[in-house]
mmCIF file of C-alpha atoms in Angstrom:
data_model
loop_
_atom_site.group_PDB
_atom_site.id
_atom_site.type_symbol
_atom_site.label_atom_id
_atom_site.label_comp_id
_atom_site.label_asym_id
_atom_site.label_seq_id
_atom_site.Cartn_x
_atom_site.Cartn_y
_atom_site.Cartn_z
ATOM 1 C CA UNK A 1 5.372 -12.881 -12.590
ATOM 2 C CA UNK A 2 3.327 -12.915 -16.159
ATOM 3 C CA UNK A 3 1.580 -10.549 -16.584
ATOM 4 C CA UNK A 4 -0.378 -10.127 -12.951
ATOM 5 C CA UNK A 5 0.534 -7.392 -9.935
ATOM 6 C CA UNK A 6 1.797 -7.880 -6.571
ATOM 7 C CA UNK A 7 -1.479 -7.086 -5.028
ATOM 8 C CA UNK A 8 -3.220 -10.254 -5.447
ATOM 9 C CA UNK A 9 -3.171 -13.645 -2.421
ATOM 10 C CA UNK A 10 -1.903 -16.993 -3.778
ATOM 11 C CA UNK A 11 -5.731 -17.561 -4.119
ATOM 12 C CA UNK A 12 -6.487 -14.991 -6.360
ATOM 13 C CA UNK A 13 -3.595 -15.800 -8.482
ATOM 14 C CA UNK A 14 -4.872 -19.489 -9.140
ATOM 15 C CA UNK A 15 -8.428 -17.961 -10.228
ATOM 16 C CA UNK A 16 -6.646 -15.501 -12.336
ATOM 17 C CA UNK A 17 -4.319 -18.073 -14.070
ATOM 18 C CA UNK A 18 -7.291 -20.490 -13.969
ATOM 19 C CA UNK A 19 -9.279 -18.187 -16.277
ATOM 20 C CA UNK A 20 -6.530 -17.384 -18.545
ATOM 21 C CA UNK A 21 -6.053 -20.626 -19.192
ATOM 22 C CA UNK A 22 -9.793 -20.888 -19.745
ATOM 23 C CA UNK A 23 -10.056 -23.750 -17.475
ATOM 24 C CA UNK A 24 -13.318 -24.166 -15.302
ATOM 25 C CA UNK A 25 -12.938 -24.965 -11.885
ATOM 26 C CA UNK A 26 -13.876 -28.225 -12.077
ATOM 27 C CA UNK A 27 -11.444 -28.943 -14.205
ATOM 28 C CA UNK A 28 -8.566 -27.513 -12.300
ATOM 29 C CA UNK A 29 -10.071 -29.213 -9.516
ATOM 30 C CA UNK A 30 -10.186 -32.391 -10.887
ATOM 31 C CA UNK A 31 -6.532 -32.218 -12.164
ATOM 32 C CA UNK A 32 -5.090 -31.676 -8.472
ATOM 33 C CA UNK A 33 -7.715 -34.158 -6.976
ATOM 34 C CA UNK A 34 -9.052 -31.803 -5.198
ATOM 35 C CA UNK A 35 -13.160 -30.432 -4.899
ATOM 36 C CA UNK A 36 -14.773 -27.841 -6.053
ATOM 37 C CA UNK A 37 -16.011 -26.463 -3.262
ATOM 38 C CA UNK A 38 -12.293 -26.730 -1.946
ATOM 39 C CA UNK A 39 -11.069 -24.586 -5.003
ATOM 40 C CA UNK A 40 -13.703 -22.240 -4.575
ATOM 41 C CA UNK A 41 -12.568 -21.347 -0.944
ATOM 42 C CA UNK A 42 -8.984 -21.155 -2.060
ATOM 43 C CA UNK A 43 -10.077 -18.903 -4.580
ATOM 44 C CA UNK A 44 -12.345 -16.955 -2.131
ATOM 45 C CA UNK A 45 -9.563 -16.505 0.579
ATOM 46 C CA UNK A 46 -11.557 -18.449 2.958
ATOM 47 C CA UNK A 47 -9.224 -21.068 2.801
ATOM 48 C CA UNK A 48 -5.413 -20.396 3.664
ATOM 49 C CA UNK A 49 -3.045 -21.618 0.803
ATOM 50 C CA UNK A 50 0.389 -21.771 1.960
ATOM 51 C CA UNK A 51 1.314 -25.443 1.481
ATOM 52 C CA UNK A 52 4.127 -24.903 -1.336
ATOM 53 C CA UNK A 53 3.383 -29.203 -1.870
ATOM 54 C CA UNK A 54 -0.113 -28.075 -2.868
ATOM 55 C CA UNK A 55 0.806 -24.991 -4.363
ATOM 56 C CA UNK A 56 3.342 -26.903 -6.836
ATOM 57 C CA UNK A 57 0.660 -29.141 -8.013
ATOM 58 C CA UNK A 58 -1.687 -26.187 -8.904
ATOM 59 C CA UNK A 59 1.253 -24.209 -10.302
ATOM 60 C CA UNK A 60 1.814 -27.989 -12.492
ATOM 61 C CA UNK A 61 -1.940 -27.891 -13.503
ATOM 62 C CA UNK A 62 -1.532 -24.286 -14.912
ATOM 63 C CA UNK A 63 1.511 -24.524 -16.329
ATOM 64 C CA UNK A 64 3.362 -21.699 -14.348
ATOM 65 C CA UNK A 65 5.821 -21.527 -11.612
ATOM 66 C CA UNK A 66 5.467 -21.513 -7.783
ATOM 67 C CA UNK A 67 6.705 -18.149 -7.938
ATOM 68 C CA UNK A 68 3.943 -16.907 -9.839
ATOM 69 C CA UNK A 69 1.550 -18.027 -7.493
ATOM 70 C CA UNK A 70 3.233 -16.707 -4.465
ATOM 71 C CA UNK A 71 3.802 -13.525 -5.968
ATOM 72 C CA UNK A 72 7.819 -13.663 -6.304
ATOM 73 C CA UNK A 73 10.730 -11.831 -7.009
ATOM 74 C CA UNK A 74 9.994 -8.963 -4.979
ATOM 75 C CA UNK A 75 11.086 -5.995 -5.763
ATOM 76 C CA UNK A 76 13.993 -5.229 -3.419
ATOM 77 C CA UNK A 77 13.701 -1.304 -2.184
ATOM 78 C CA UNK A 78 16.454 0.990 -2.242
ATOM 79 C CA UNK A 79 18.029 2.197 1.117
ATOM 80 C CA UNK A 80 21.663 3.885 2.202
ATOM 81 C CA UNK A 81 22.979 0.203 2.018
ATOM 82 C CA UNK A 82 21.802 -0.498 -1.620
ATOM 83 C CA UNK A 83 22.285 2.660 -3.768
ATOM 84 C CA UNK A 84 19.737 2.471 -6.542
ATOM 85 C CA UNK A 85 21.353 -0.595 -8.246
ATOM 86 C CA UNK A 86 20.340 -3.606 -6.727
ATOM 87 C CA UNK A 87 19.167 -7.074 -8.135
ATOM 88 C CA UNK A 88 20.244 -5.695 -11.528
ATOM 89 C CA UNK A 89 23.629 -5.003 -10.866
ATOM 90 C CA UNK A 90 24.031 -8.692 -9.262
ATOM 91 C CA UNK A 91 22.169 -10.036 -12.519
ATOM 92 C CA UNK A 92 24.636 -8.664 -14.527
ATOM 93 C CA UNK A 93 27.583 -9.585 -12.739
ATOM 94 C CA UNK A 94 26.212 -13.134 -13.001
ATOM 95 C CA UNK A 95 25.578 -12.642 -16.504
ATOM 96 C CA UNK A 96 28.647 -11.631 -17.832
ATOM 97 C CA UNK A 97 29.980 -13.959 -20.702
ATOM 98 C CA UNK A 98 33.898 -13.368 -19.811
ATOM 99 C CA UNK A 99 32.685 -15.507 -16.817
ATOM 100 C CA UNK A 100 32.508 -18.300 -19.122
ATOM 101 C CA UNK A 101 36.218 -18.733 -19.875
ATOM 102 C CA UNK A 102 39.641 -17.401 -18.686
ATOM 103 C CA UNK A 103 40.596 -17.720 -22.367
ATOM 104 C CA UNK A 104 38.228 -15.207 -23.234
ATOM 105 C CA UNK A 105 40.123 -11.991 -23.931
ATOM 106 C CA UNK A 106 39.249 -8.851 -21.672
ATOM 107 C CA UNK A 107 40.557 -6.774 -18.517
ATOM 108 C CA UNK A 108 40.898 -8.527 -15.165
ATOM 109 C CA UNK A 109 40.295 -6.720 -12.217
ATOM 110 C CA UNK A 110 43.222 -6.213 -9.839
ATOM 111 C CA UNK A 111 43.134 -9.699 -7.333
ATOM 112 C CA UNK A 112 43.206 -8.670 -3.921
ATOM 113 C CA UNK A 113 45.493 -10.671 -1.371
ATOM 114 C CA UNK A 114 43.607 -13.857 0.029
ATOM 115 C CA UNK A 115 43.516 -12.107 3.283
ATOM 116 C CA UNK A 116 41.532 -9.247 1.942
ATOM 117 C CA UNK A 117 39.172 -11.401 0.040
ATOM 118 C CA UNK A 118 38.631 -13.818 2.866
ATOM 119 C CA UNK A 119 37.632 -10.354 4.692
ATOM 120 C CA UNK A 120 35.279 -9.181 1.941
ATOM 121 C CA UNK A 121 33.354 -12.907 1.978
ATOM 122 C CA UNK A 122 32.797 -12.931 5.669
ATOM 123 C CA UNK A 123 31.254 -9.181 5.650
ATOM 124 C CA UNK A 124 28.948 -10.337 2.819
ATOM 125 C CA UNK A 125 27.968 -13.133 4.656
ATOM 126 C CA UNK A 126 28.040 -11.636 8.534
ATOM 127 C CA UNK A 127 25.540 -8.878 6.502
ATOM 128 C CA UNK A 128 23.396 -11.226 5.339
ATOM 129 C CA UNK A 129 22.663 -13.107 8.536
ATOM 130 C CA UNK A 130 22.088 -9.455 9.751
ATOM 131 C CA UNK A 131 19.222 -9.491 7.343
ATOM 132 C CA UNK A 132 20.963 -6.598 5.758
ATOM 133 C CA UNK A 133 19.838 -7.292 2.418
ATOM 134 C CA UNK A 134 20.548 -3.889 0.539
ATOM 135 C CA UNK A 135 24.470 -4.306 1.898
ATOM 136 C CA UNK A 136 24.889 -7.703 0.698
ATOM 137 C CA UNK A 137 23.109 -7.296 -3.054
ATOM 138 C CA UNK A 138 25.615 -3.823 -3.177
ATOM 139 C CA UNK A 139 28.667 -5.552 -2.346
ATOM 140 C CA UNK A 140 28.219 -8.843 -4.040
ATOM 141 C CA UNK A 141 28.762 -7.950 -7.899
ATOM 142 C CA UNK A 142 32.505 -6.595 -6.162
ATOM 143 C CA UNK A 143 33.475 -9.598 -4.185
ATOM 144 C CA UNK A 144 32.535 -11.754 -7.013
ATOM 145 C CA UNK A 145 35.018 -9.968 -9.837
ATOM 146 C CA UNK A 146 37.684 -9.930 -6.929
ATOM 147 C CA UNK A 147 37.147 -13.775 -6.509
ATOM 148 C CA UNK A 148 37.486 -14.025 -10.358
ATOM 149 C CA UNK A 149 40.344 -11.938 -10.636
ATOM 150 C CA UNK A 150 42.300 -13.788 -7.430
ATOM 151 C CA UNK A 151 41.534 -17.300 -9.109
ATOM 152 C CA UNK A 152 43.038 -16.169 -12.446
ATOM 153 C CA UNK A 153 45.972 -14.548 -11.123
ATOM 154 C CA UNK A 154 47.235 -17.034 -7.664
ATOM 155 C CA UNK A 155 48.694 -20.461 -8.228
ATOM 156 C CA UNK A 156 48.970 -23.368 -6.054
ATOM 157 C CA UNK A 157 47.302 -22.959 -2.439
ATOM 158 C CA UNK A 158 46.498 -19.873 -3.011
ATOM 159 C CA UNK A 159 44.412 -20.281 -6.155
ATOM 160 C CA UNK A 160 42.526 -23.353 -4.297
ATOM 161 C CA UNK A 161 41.683 -20.950 -1.423
ATOM 162 C CA UNK A 162 40.763 -18.105 -3.434
ATOM 163 C CA UNK A 163 38.388 -20.651 -5.431
ATOM 164 C CA UNK A 164 36.978 -21.550 -1.916
ATOM 165 C CA UNK A 165 36.284 -17.952 -1.508
ATOM 166 C CA UNK A 166 35.019 -17.174 -4.455
ATOM 167 C CA UNK A 167 32.640 -20.371 -3.876
ATOM 168 C CA UNK A 168 31.163 -19.001 -0.911
ATOM 169 C CA UNK A 169 30.697 -15.561 -2.415
ATOM 170 C CA UNK A 170 28.547 -17.447 -5.260
ATOM 171 C CA UNK A 171 26.651 -19.186 -2.292
ATOM 172 C CA UNK A 172 25.675 -15.900 -0.677
ATOM 173 C CA UNK A 173 24.528 -14.767 -4.092
ATOM 174 C CA UNK A 174 22.153 -17.967 -4.604
ATOM 175 C CA UNK A 175 20.757 -17.665 -1.019
ATOM 176 C CA UNK A 176 19.857 -13.877 -1.495
ATOM 177 C CA UNK A 177 18.566 -14.204 -4.718
ATOM 178 C CA UNK A 178 16.666 -17.391 -3.542
ATOM 179 C CA UNK A 179 15.100 -14.918 -0.413
ATOM 180 C CA UNK A 180 13.806 -12.465 -3.233
ATOM 181 C CA UNK A 181 12.402 -15.146 -5.323
ATOM 182 C CA UNK A 182 14.706 -15.002 -8.381
ATOM 183 C CA UNK A 183 14.984 -18.627 -8.710
ATOM 184 C CA UNK A 184 16.368 -18.797 -12.146
ATOM 185 C CA UNK A 185 19.802 -16.173 -11.126
ATOM 186 C CA UNK A 186 19.930 -18.182 -8.001
ATOM 187 C CA UNK A 187 20.703 -21.391 -9.900
ATOM 188 C CA UNK A 188 23.081 -19.874 -12.019
ATOM 189 C CA UNK A 189 24.900 -18.550 -8.807
ATOM 190 C CA UNK A 190 24.281 -22.119 -7.077
ATOM 191 C CA UNK A 191 25.855 -23.330 -10.229
ATOM 192 C CA UNK A 192 28.915 -21.296 -10.756
ATOM 193 C CA UNK A 193 29.928 -21.598 -6.938
ATOM 194 C CA UNK A 194 29.604 -25.533 -6.667
ATOM 195 C CA UNK A 195 31.988 -25.546 -10.051
ATOM 196 C CA UNK A 196 33.942 -23.196 -8.347
ATOM 197 C CA UNK A 197 33.963 -25.413 -4.841
ATOM 198 C CA UNK A 198 35.264 -28.447 -7.157
ATOM 199 C CA UNK A 199 38.570 -26.373 -7.811
ATOM 200 C CA UNK A 200 38.929 -25.508 -4.624
ATOM 201 C CA UNK A 201 39.575 -29.423 -3.536
ATOM 202 C CA UNK A 202 37.950 -28.077 -0.364
ATOM 203 C CA UNK A 203 35.280 -31.028 0.932
ATOM 204 C CA UNK A 204 33.730 -28.781 3.936
ATOM 205 C CA UNK A 205 33.094 -26.277 0.767
ATOM 206 C CA UNK A 206 31.680 -28.624 -1.217
ATOM 207 C CA UNK A 207 29.405 -29.720 0.916
ATOM 208 C CA UNK A 208 28.145 -26.007 1.554
ATOM 209 C CA UNK A 209 27.627 -25.614 -1.850
ATOM 210 C CA UNK A 210 25.595 -29.077 -2.100
ATOM 211 C CA UNK A 211 23.581 -26.938 0.666
ATOM 212 C CA UNK A 212 23.298 -24.146 -1.832
ATOM 213 C CA UNK A 213 22.207 -26.228 -5.003
ATOM 214 C CA UNK A 214 19.583 -28.148 -2.612
ATOM 215 C CA UNK A 215 17.912 -24.660 -1.910
ATOM 216 C CA UNK A 216 17.817 -23.680 -5.319
ATOM 217 C CA UNK A 217 16.145 -27.047 -6.089
ATOM 218 C CA UNK A 218 13.506 -26.403 -3.505
ATOM 219 C CA UNK A 219 12.770 -22.927 -4.648
ATOM 220 C CA UNK A 220 11.560 -23.965 -8.716
ATOM 221 C CA UNK A 221 9.620 -26.831 -6.718
ATOM 222 C CA UNK A 222 11.791 -29.688 -7.618
ATOM 223 C CA UNK A 223 11.610 -31.534 -4.081
ATOM 224 C CA UNK A 224 12.379 -35.178 -5.227
ATOM 225 C CA UNK A 225 15.468 -34.234 -6.962
ATOM 226 C CA UNK A 226 16.516 -31.660 -3.412
ATOM 227 C CA UNK A 227 15.694 -35.232 -1.542
ATOM 228 C CA UNK A 228 17.851 -36.979 -3.818
ATOM 229 C CA UNK A 229 20.707 -34.637 -3.744
ATOM 230 C CA UNK A 230 20.935 -34.577 0.131
ATOM 231 C CA UNK A 231 21.620 -37.931 -0.201
ATOM 232 C CA UNK A 232 24.229 -38.215 -2.670
ATOM 233 C CA UNK A 233 25.810 -35.277 -1.047
ATOM 234 C CA UNK A 234 26.080 -36.797 2.555
ATOM 235 C CA UNK A 235 27.182 -40.036 1.133
ATOM 236 C CA UNK A 236 30.301 -37.481 -0.051
ATOM 237 C CA UNK A 237 31.285 -36.312 3.029
ATOM 238 C CA UNK A 238 30.708 -39.275 5.507
ATOM 239 C CA UNK A 239 33.889 -40.946 4.660
ATOM 240 C CA UNK A 240 35.491 -37.459 6.496
ATOM 241 C CA UNK A 241 33.121 -38.022 9.784
ATOM 242 C CA UNK A 242 35.842 -39.951 11.635
ATOM 243 C CA UNK A 243 38.198 -37.159 11.930
ATOM 244 C CA UNK A 244 35.197 -34.281 11.326
ATOM 245 C CA UNK A 245 35.786 -30.931 12.965
ATOM 246 C CA UNK A 246 33.251 -28.850 14.024
ATOM 247 C CA UNK A 247 32.885 -26.709 10.828
ATOM 248 C CA UNK A 248 32.521 -30.229 8.790
ATOM 249 C CA UNK A 249 30.091 -31.357 11.361
ATOM 250 C CA UNK A 250 28.240 -27.908 10.649
ATOM 251 C CA UNK A 251 28.036 -28.327 6.834
ATOM 252 C CA UNK A 252 27.093 -32.133 7.025
ATOM 253 C CA UNK A 253 24.156 -31.238 9.479
ATOM 254 C CA UNK A 254 22.716 -28.292 7.895
ATOM 255 C CA UNK A 255 22.869 -31.018 4.818
ATOM 256 C CA UNK A 256 20.095 -32.674 6.490
ATOM 257 C CA UNK A 257 18.073 -29.832 7.419
ATOM 258 C CA UNK A 258 17.601 -28.448 3.958
ATOM 259 C CA UNK A 259 16.928 -31.797 2.978
ATOM 260 C CA UNK A 260 14.031 -32.390 5.598
ATOM 261 C CA UNK A 261 12.476 -29.324 4.254
ATOM 262 C CA UNK A 262 12.232 -31.170 0.427
ATOM 263 C CA UNK A 263 11.359 -34.143 1.712
ATOM 264 C CA UNK A 264 8.565 -32.676 4.174
ATOM 265 C CA UNK A 265 7.238 -30.734 0.594
ATOM 266 C CA UNK A 266 7.288 -33.927 -0.906
ATOM 267 C CA UNK A 267 4.747 -35.495 1.422
ATOM 268 C CA UNK A 268 7.661 -37.789 2.452
ATOM 269 C CA UNK A 269 7.123 -38.361 6.336
ATOM 270 C CA UNK A 270 9.546 -41.105 6.465
ATOM 271 C CA UNK A 271 12.411 -39.217 4.903
ATOM 272 C CA UNK A 272 11.550 -36.051 6.883
ATOM 273 C CA UNK A 273 12.030 -38.586 10.036
ATOM 274 C CA UNK A 274 15.466 -39.865 8.910
ATOM 275 C CA UNK A 275 16.843 -36.676 7.684
ATOM 276 C CA UNK A 276 15.830 -34.582 10.964
ATOM 277 C CA UNK A 277 17.266 -37.666 13.006
ATOM 278 C CA UNK A 278 20.908 -37.624 11.280
ATOM 279 C CA UNK A 279 20.792 -33.803 11.751
ATOM 280 C CA UNK A 280 19.905 -34.309 15.760
ATOM 281 C CA UNK A 281 22.306 -36.574 15.840
ATOM 282 C CA UNK A 282 25.100 -34.388 14.519
ATOM 283 C CA UNK A 283 24.193 -31.801 16.554
ATOM 284 C CA UNK A 284 24.426 -33.558 19.366
ATOM 285 C CA UNK A 285 28.071 -34.843 18.298
ATOM 286 C CA UNK A 286 29.095 -30.824 18.247
ATOM 287 C CA UNK A 287 27.359 -30.357 21.250
ATOM 288 C CA UNK A 288 26.042 -26.820 21.304
ATOM 289 C CA UNK A 289 24.876 -23.999 18.820
ATOM 290 C CA UNK A 290 27.453 -22.788 16.457
ATOM 291 C CA UNK A 291 27.976 -20.959 13.454
ATOM 292 C CA UNK A 292 30.766 -22.671 11.407
ATOM 293 C CA UNK A 293 30.733 -21.290 7.872
ATOM 294 C CA UNK A 294 27.715 -19.499 8.551
ATOM 295 C CA UNK A 295 25.575 -22.420 9.113
ATOM 296 C CA UNK A 296 24.014 -21.136 12.376
ATOM 297 C CA UNK A 297 23.930 -25.427 12.757
ATOM 298 C CA UNK A 298 23.184 -26.814 15.991
ATOM 299 C CA UNK A 299 20.709 -27.912 18.422
ATOM 300 C CA UNK A 300 18.154 -24.878 17.899
ATOM 301 C CA UNK A 301 18.721 -24.996 14.072
ATOM 302 C CA UNK A 302 17.209 -28.580 14.195
ATOM 303 C CA UNK A 303 14.330 -27.821 16.598
ATOM 304 C CA UNK A 304 13.667 -24.638 13.942
ATOM 305 C CA UNK A 305 13.287 -27.325 10.898
ATOM 306 C CA UNK A 306 11.142 -29.576 13.077
ATOM 307 C CA UNK A 307 8.573 -26.981 13.051
ATOM 308 C CA UNK A 308 9.230 -25.696 9.508
ATOM 309 C CA UNK A 309 8.413 -29.951 8.632
ATOM 310 C CA UNK A 310 5.639 -29.744 10.443
ATOM 311 C CA UNK A 311 3.777 -26.908 8.710
ATOM 312 C CA UNK A 312 4.970 -27.867 5.189
ATOM 313 C CA UNK A 313 3.018 -31.716 6.065
ATOM 314 C CA UNK A 314 0.073 -29.878 7.610
ATOM 315 C CA UNK A 315 0.917 -30.694 11.050
ATOM 316 C CA UNK A 316 -0.032 -27.301 12.612
ATOM 317 C CA UNK A 317 -0.691 -28.403 16.036
ATOM 318 C CA UNK A 318 2.708 -29.578 16.283
ATOM 319 C CA UNK A 319 4.139 -26.386 15.019
ATOM 320 C CA UNK A 320 2.130 -24.512 17.357
ATOM 321 C CA UNK A 321 3.126 -26.465 20.204
ATOM 322 C CA UNK A 322 6.890 -26.394 19.570
ATOM 323 C CA UNK A 323 7.450 -22.928 17.863
ATOM 324 C CA UNK A 324 6.601 -20.306 20.478
ATOM 325 C CA UNK A 325 8.711 -22.567 23.053
ATOM 326 C CA UNK A 326 12.136 -21.975 20.898
ATOM 327 C CA UNK A 327 14.537 -19.504 22.255
ATOM 328 C CA UNK A 328 15.996 -18.536 18.842
ATOM 329 C CA UNK A 329 18.563 -15.474 20.515
ATOM 330 C CA UNK A 330 21.807 -17.469 20.358
ATOM 331 C CA UNK A 331 21.395 -17.471 16.571
ATOM 332 C CA UNK A 332 21.844 -14.801 13.830
ATOM 333 C CA UNK A 333 19.066 -12.668 13.263
ATOM 334 C CA UNK A 334 18.178 -14.031 9.676
ATOM 335 C CA UNK A 335 17.243 -17.273 11.588
ATOM 336 C CA UNK A 336 15.363 -15.810 14.369
ATOM 337 C CA UNK A 337 13.043 -13.770 11.762
ATOM 338 C CA UNK A 338 12.948 -16.900 9.750
ATOM 339 C CA UNK A 339 11.398 -18.721 12.827
ATOM 340 C CA UNK A 340 9.326 -15.952 13.714
ATOM 341 C CA UNK A 341 7.599 -16.222 10.084
ATOM 342 C CA UNK A 342 6.863 -19.960 10.144
ATOM 343 C CA UNK A 343 5.553 -19.510 13.973
ATOM 344 C CA UNK A 344 3.944 -16.667 12.670
ATOM 345 C CA UNK A 345 2.310 -18.717 10.029
ATOM 346 C CA UNK A 346 1.051 -21.908 12.269
ATOM 347 C CA UNK A 347 -0.978 -19.152 14.599
ATOM 348 C CA UNK A 348 -2.369 -17.812 11.883
ATOM 349 C CA UNK A 349 -3.633 -20.736 10.515
ATOM 350 C CA UNK A 350 -5.476 -21.455 13.593
ATOM 351 C CA UNK A 351 -6.772 -18.066 13.275
ATOM 352 C CA UNK A 352 -4.944 -16.482 16.271
ATOM 353 C CA UNK A 353 -4.151 -13.467 14.182
ATOM 354 C CA UNK A 354 -3.158 -11.034 16.534
ATOM 355 C CA UNK A 355 -0.725 -13.321 18.400
ATOM 356 C CA UNK A 356 0.753 -13.988 14.517
ATOM 357 C CA UNK A 357 1.063 -9.929 13.860
ATOM 358 C CA UNK A 358 2.747 -9.633 17.162
ATOM 359 C CA UNK A 359 5.069 -12.043 16.317
ATOM 360 C CA UNK A 360 5.723 -10.519 12.689
ATOM 361 C CA UNK A 361 5.826 -7.163 14.268
ATOM 362 C CA UNK A 362 8.447 -8.129 16.916
ATOM 363 C CA UNK A 363 10.890 -9.898 14.097
ATOM 364 C CA UNK A 364 10.322 -6.776 11.928
ATOM 365 C CA UNK A 365 12.141 -4.930 14.449
ATOM 366 C CA UNK A 366 15.057 -6.868 14.207
ATOM 367 C CA UNK A 367 15.107 -7.808 10.480
ATOM 368 C CA UNK A 368 13.375 -4.894 8.541
ATOM 369 C CA UNK A 369 14.495 -5.865 5.192
ATOM 370 C CA UNK A 370 13.956 -9.456 5.390
ATOM 371 C CA UNK A 371 10.498 -9.445 6.881
ATOM 372 C CA UNK A 372 9.399 -6.888 4.206
ATOM 373 C CA UNK A 373 10.538 -8.695 1.473
ATOM 374 C CA UNK A 374 9.974 -12.040 2.396
ATOM 375 C CA UNK A 375 6.881 -13.860 0.606
ATOM 376 C CA UNK A 376 5.518 -15.215 3.920
ATOM 377 C CA UNK A 377 5.277 -12.065 5.173
ATOM 378 C CA UNK A 378 2.934 -10.674 2.013
ATOM 379 C CA UNK A 379 1.012 -13.786 2.043
ATOM 380 C CA UNK A 380 0.052 -13.419 5.398
ATOM 381 C CA UNK A 381 -1.082 -9.497 5.644
ATOM 382 C CA UNK A 382 -3.088 -10.194 2.106
ATOM 383 C CA UNK A 383 -5.048 -12.816 4.422
ATOM 384 C CA UNK A 384 -5.044 -10.670 7.193
ATOM 385 C CA UNK A 385 -6.283 -7.616 5.254
ATOM 386 C CA UNK A 386 -9.021 -9.907 2.952
ATOM 387 C CA UNK A 387 -10.660 -11.610 5.989
ATOM 388 C CA UNK A 388 -10.689 -8.634 8.143
ATOM 389 C CA UNK A 389 -14.423 -7.010 9.137
ATOM 390 C CA UNK A 390 -14.648 -3.297 8.194
ATOM 391 C CA UNK A 391 -11.324 -1.323 8.301
ATOM 392 C CA UNK A 392 -8.199 -2.560 9.041
ATOM 393 C CA UNK A 393 -6.618 -1.515 12.469
ATOM 394 C CA UNK A 394 -3.768 1.151 12.585
ATOM 395 C CA UNK A 395 -0.961 -1.869 13.258
ATOM 396 C CA UNK A 396 -1.931 -3.827 10.334
ATOM 397 C CA UNK A 397 -2.985 -1.017 7.538
ATOM 398 C CA UNK A 398 0.650 0.230 8.803
ATOM 399 C CA UNK A 399 2.212 -3.443 8.175
ATOM 400 C CA UNK A 400 0.531 -3.540 5.175
ATOM 401 C CA UNK A 401 2.222 -0.618 3.623
ATOM 402 C CA UNK A 402 5.453 -1.849 4.615
ATOM 403 C CA UNK A 403 5.548 -4.957 2.807
ATOM 404 C CA UNK A 404 3.580 -3.060 -0.079
ATOM 405 C CA UNK A 405 0.475 -4.891 0.337
ATOM 406 C CA UNK A 406 -2.909 -2.822 -0.748
ATOM 407 C CA UNK A 407 -6.196 -3.444 0.570
#
């Protein structure tokens, strides 16, 4: 973030950047097609501004990024898993110029055999889905180096498998960095992963990396491009649907889940319906919830995305009606926690603060690192702290401390 701390709400950040740009409320409100009264209420925390489509519009008018307004990137806490080298070590690994070409001279790490490499990638992804961010960020630099060494050492089928595993490692880096608000680094990881996926010749891995690129486009507010990429990626995979394996179906289906979020943030209701219907049909063909290639795809994840897209379209009633009824216990912890945050966001929008906080606290018990580092958690707590009358409750004050929000 440019010249501003972590302790402001989205509305307060808008006011800060507006003044920095020398803009009046009348001018900014006119640019984004809103009233001055609306903007005043946003800046004074009387309206929660959490729709990313609107935030993108305001960010564009102020010539800042969405991350600047929502308070990203976040500082990843040190813990026993992460040690004291977290995102900086991963940044060094991604920006190592020797990765640009195998013809640049330099030392090459000893290559693990393909089975060992697959085991390392599995451990990283399993930890991500368990919301162990510290563990993932600590293991990724080593896993990337191992994957690169394998692709340079082996030939034939072993090399193709190594490229596939390297692509999935880059994808793990991209999804984690997206969660932490490191959009530029996430894009580098997704792009490198896509290149490795192409070298693997594996259509399923290619589809998985298409999804990763879609998420990085989402994180930078490029919703229309993300929506189009969904259509293009689906067309790429469609010829293989006739004999699709469960893994193939899972990757294909998740393309539409990511696309539905892009469409919702682009305020394209028709595309949202189309993408969710395609995902639902694919989930029915799969027949059950599964986690092939760490997609967590199935009927429940489709239902989760109906809630997410409803919130992005400001259909709060739909989200409140559906969200609390979805049983996510069969899904990975990461999915459970993410849905909990969306449900809490819906409840909070209707001033059901106590219920919303209970949902967040329950999710924190399962996924403390995810809840404490997610922008939605911070925005919710900031709004609750600002809106409360008098001293906050012990529960809220303690939660605020854990998510690094001050009164």
